[in-house]
Short mmCIF file of C-alpha atoms in Angstrom, two decimals:
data_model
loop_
_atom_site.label_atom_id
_atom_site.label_comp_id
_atom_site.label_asym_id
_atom_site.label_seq_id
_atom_site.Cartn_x
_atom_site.Cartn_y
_atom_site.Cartn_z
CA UNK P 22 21.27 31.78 10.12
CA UNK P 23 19.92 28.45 10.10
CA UNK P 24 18.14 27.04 13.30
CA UNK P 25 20.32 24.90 16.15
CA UNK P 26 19.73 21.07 15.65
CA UNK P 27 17.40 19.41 17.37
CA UNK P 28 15.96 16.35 17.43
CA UNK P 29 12.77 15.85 15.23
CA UNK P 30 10.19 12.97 15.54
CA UNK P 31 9.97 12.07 11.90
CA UNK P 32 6.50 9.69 13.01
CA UNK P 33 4.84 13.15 14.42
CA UNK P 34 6.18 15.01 11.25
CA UNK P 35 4.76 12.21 8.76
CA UNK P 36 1.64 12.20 10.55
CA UNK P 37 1.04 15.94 10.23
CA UNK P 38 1.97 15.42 6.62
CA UNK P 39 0.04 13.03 5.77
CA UNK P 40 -3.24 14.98 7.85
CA UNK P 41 -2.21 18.41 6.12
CA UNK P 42 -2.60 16.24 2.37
CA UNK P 43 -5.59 14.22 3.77
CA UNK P 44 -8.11 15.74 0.94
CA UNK P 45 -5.35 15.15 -2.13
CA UNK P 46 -4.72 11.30 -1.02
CA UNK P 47 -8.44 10.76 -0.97
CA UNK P 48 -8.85 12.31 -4.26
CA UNK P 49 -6.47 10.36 -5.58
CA UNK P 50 -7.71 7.52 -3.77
CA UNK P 51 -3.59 6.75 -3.00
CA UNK P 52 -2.15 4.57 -0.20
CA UNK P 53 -0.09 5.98 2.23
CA UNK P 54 2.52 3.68 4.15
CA UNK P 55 4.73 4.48 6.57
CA UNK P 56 7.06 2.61 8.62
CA UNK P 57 8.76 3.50 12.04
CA UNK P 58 11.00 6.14 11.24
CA UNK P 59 12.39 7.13 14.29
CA UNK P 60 14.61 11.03 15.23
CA UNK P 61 16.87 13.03 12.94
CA UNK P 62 19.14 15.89 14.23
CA UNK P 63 17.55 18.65 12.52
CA UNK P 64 14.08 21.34 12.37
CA UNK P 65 10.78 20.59 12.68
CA UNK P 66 9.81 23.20 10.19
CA UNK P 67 12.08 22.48 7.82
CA UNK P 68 11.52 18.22 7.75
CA UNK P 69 7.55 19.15 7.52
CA UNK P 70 8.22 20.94 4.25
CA UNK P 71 10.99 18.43 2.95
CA UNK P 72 8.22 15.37 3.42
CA UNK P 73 5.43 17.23 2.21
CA UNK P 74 7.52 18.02 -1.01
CA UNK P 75 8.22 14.91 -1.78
CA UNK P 76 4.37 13.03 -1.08
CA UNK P 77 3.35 15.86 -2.63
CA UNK P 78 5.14 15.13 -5.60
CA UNK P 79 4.60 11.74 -5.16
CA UNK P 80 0.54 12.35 -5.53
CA UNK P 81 1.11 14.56 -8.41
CA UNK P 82 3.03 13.05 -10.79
CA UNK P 83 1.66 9.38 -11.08
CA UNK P 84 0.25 7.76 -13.86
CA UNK P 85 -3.50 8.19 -14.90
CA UNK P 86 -5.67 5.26 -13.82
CA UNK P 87 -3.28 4.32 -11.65
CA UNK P 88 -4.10 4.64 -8.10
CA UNK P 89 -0.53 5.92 -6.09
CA UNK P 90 0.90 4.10 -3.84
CA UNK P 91 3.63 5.79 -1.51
CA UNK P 92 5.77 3.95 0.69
CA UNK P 93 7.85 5.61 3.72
CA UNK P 94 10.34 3.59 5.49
CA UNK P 95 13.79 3.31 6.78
CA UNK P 96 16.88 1.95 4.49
CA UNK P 97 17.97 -1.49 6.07
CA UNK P 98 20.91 -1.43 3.88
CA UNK P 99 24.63 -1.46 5.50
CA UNK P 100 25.47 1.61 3.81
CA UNK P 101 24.57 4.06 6.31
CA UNK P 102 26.73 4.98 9.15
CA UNK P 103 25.46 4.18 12.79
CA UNK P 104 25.34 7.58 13.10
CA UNK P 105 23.09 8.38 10.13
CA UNK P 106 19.25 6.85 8.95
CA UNK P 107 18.10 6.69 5.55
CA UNK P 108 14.50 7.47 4.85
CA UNK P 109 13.30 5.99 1.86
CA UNK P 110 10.02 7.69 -0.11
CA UNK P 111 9.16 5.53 -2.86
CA UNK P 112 6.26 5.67 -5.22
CA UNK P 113 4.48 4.11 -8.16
CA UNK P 114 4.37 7.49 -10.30
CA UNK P 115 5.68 8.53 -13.88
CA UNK P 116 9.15 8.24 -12.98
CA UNK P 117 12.01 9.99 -13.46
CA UNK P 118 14.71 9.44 -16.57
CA UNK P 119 17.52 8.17 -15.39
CA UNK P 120 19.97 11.31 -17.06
CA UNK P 121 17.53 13.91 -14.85
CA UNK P 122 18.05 12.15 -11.96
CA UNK P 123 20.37 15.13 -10.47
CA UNK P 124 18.82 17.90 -12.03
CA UNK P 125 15.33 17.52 -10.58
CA UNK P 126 17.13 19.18 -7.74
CA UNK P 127 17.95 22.23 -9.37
CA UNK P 128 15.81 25.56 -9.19
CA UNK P 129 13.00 25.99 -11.55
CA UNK P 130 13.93 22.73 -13.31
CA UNK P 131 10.99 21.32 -14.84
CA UNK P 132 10.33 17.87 -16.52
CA UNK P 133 6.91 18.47 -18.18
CA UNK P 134 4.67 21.48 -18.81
CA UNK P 135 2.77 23.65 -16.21
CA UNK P 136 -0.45 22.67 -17.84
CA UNK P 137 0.05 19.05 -17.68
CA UNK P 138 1.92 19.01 -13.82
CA UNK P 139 1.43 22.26 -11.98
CA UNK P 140 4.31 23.64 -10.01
CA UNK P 141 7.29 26.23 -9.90
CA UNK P 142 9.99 23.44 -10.25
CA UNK P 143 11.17 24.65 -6.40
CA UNK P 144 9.99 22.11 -5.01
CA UNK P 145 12.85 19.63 -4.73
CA UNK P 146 15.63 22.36 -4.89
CA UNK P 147 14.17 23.60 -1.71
CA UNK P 148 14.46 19.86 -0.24
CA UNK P 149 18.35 19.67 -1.00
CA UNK P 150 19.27 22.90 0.18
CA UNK P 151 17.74 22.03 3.42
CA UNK P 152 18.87 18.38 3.79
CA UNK P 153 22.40 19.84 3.05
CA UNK P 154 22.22 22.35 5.38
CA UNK P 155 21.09 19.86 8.26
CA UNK P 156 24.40 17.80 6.88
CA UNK P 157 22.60 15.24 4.82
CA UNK P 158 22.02 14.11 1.71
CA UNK P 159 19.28 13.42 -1.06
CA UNK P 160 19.02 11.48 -4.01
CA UNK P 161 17.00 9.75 -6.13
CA UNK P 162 16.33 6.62 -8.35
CA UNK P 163 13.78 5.88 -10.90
CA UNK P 164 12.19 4.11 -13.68
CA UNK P 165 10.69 5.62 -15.84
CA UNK P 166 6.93 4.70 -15.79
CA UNK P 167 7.58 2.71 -12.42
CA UNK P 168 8.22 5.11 -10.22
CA UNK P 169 11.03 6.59 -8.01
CA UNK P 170 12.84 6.41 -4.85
CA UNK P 171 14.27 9.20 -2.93
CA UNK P 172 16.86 8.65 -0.48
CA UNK P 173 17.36 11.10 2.67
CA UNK P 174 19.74 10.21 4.83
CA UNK P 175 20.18 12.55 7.91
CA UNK P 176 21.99 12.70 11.25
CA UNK P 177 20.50 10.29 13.62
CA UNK P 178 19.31 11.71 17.16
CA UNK P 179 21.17 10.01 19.73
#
C-alpha cells in the first residue's frame, strides 16, 4: 500500500539530491541549476529517488568532452492545471531518438550496452510507476545529440 500524500518540498529534495551526487557532478565537472520549485502532494522517499534518477541519468549519458549541463525548473507554460506543476529536467546529454521516447520507461529497456552506459534499464520505469501512483505524469522530449527534457507534472500542495 502506497504511503498517504503529503506535501513534499521539492527545493529540500533537490538539495539532498544534488549533495547525495556531489562527487559525480564534480567529476564530471557538470552544472547544476535549479529554479524555485515549490510543494507536490506526494512522498519524500519516493520524489528523492525519482530526481536522483533522472540527474543521475542526466550525468551519465552526456556526450564525451562535453561538460553537462542540467537545468531544473518549473514549466511556465498554460498547459498545466492550477492544480498541478510541471517540473522540467533538461540536459545537454546524448539524447534520446525520438521513436524511444516512450519506451525508455519500460523495465529493463536499454538504449546502449552495459559496457558503454552502466545500468539495469530500471531506472526510469521505477520513475513512472511512482509518478503514476502519486497521480502524475512523465514524459520526455529529445534530440538526439542535444539532449532531453523530462516533464513531471504532479499534484500541487495547496
Amino acid at each position: 500500500q502506497a504511503p498517504a500524500a503529503q506535501p513534499v518540498d521539492l527545493d529540500a529534495v533537490l538539495d539532498d539530491v544534488r549533495n547525495d551526487l556531489a562527487s559525480l557532478i564534480k567529476s564530471t565537472d557538470a552544472s547544476v541549476t535549479v529554479g524555485s520549485l515549490g510543494q507536490v502532494l506526494g512522498n519524500t522517499k519516493q520524489m528523492r529517488q525519482v530526481f536522483w534518477n533522472l540527474v543521475e541519468n542526466a550525468l551519465k549519458f552526456r556526450e564525451p568532452g562535453r561538460k553537462p549541463e542540467i537545468s531544473i525548473s518549473l514549466a511556465k507554460d498554460g498547459d498545466v492545471p492550477e492544480d498541478r506543476i510541471t517540473v522540467l529536467v533538461s540536459d545537454n546529454g546524448i539524447g534520446i531518438p525520438e521513436d524511444e521516447s516512450t519506451a525508455v520507461f519500460e523495465a529493463f529497456r536499454r538504449l546502449h550496452p552495459r559496457d558503454t552506459y552502466p545500468g539495469a534499464g530500471l531506472g526510469l520505469s521505477f520513475c513512472r510507476k511512482i509518478v503514476e501512483g502519486m497521480g502524475g505524469d512523465i514524459s520526455v522530449s529529445s534530440a538526439l545529440g542535444e539532449g532531453s527534457t523530462f516533464r513531471v507534472t504532479l499534484p500541487r500542495a495547496v
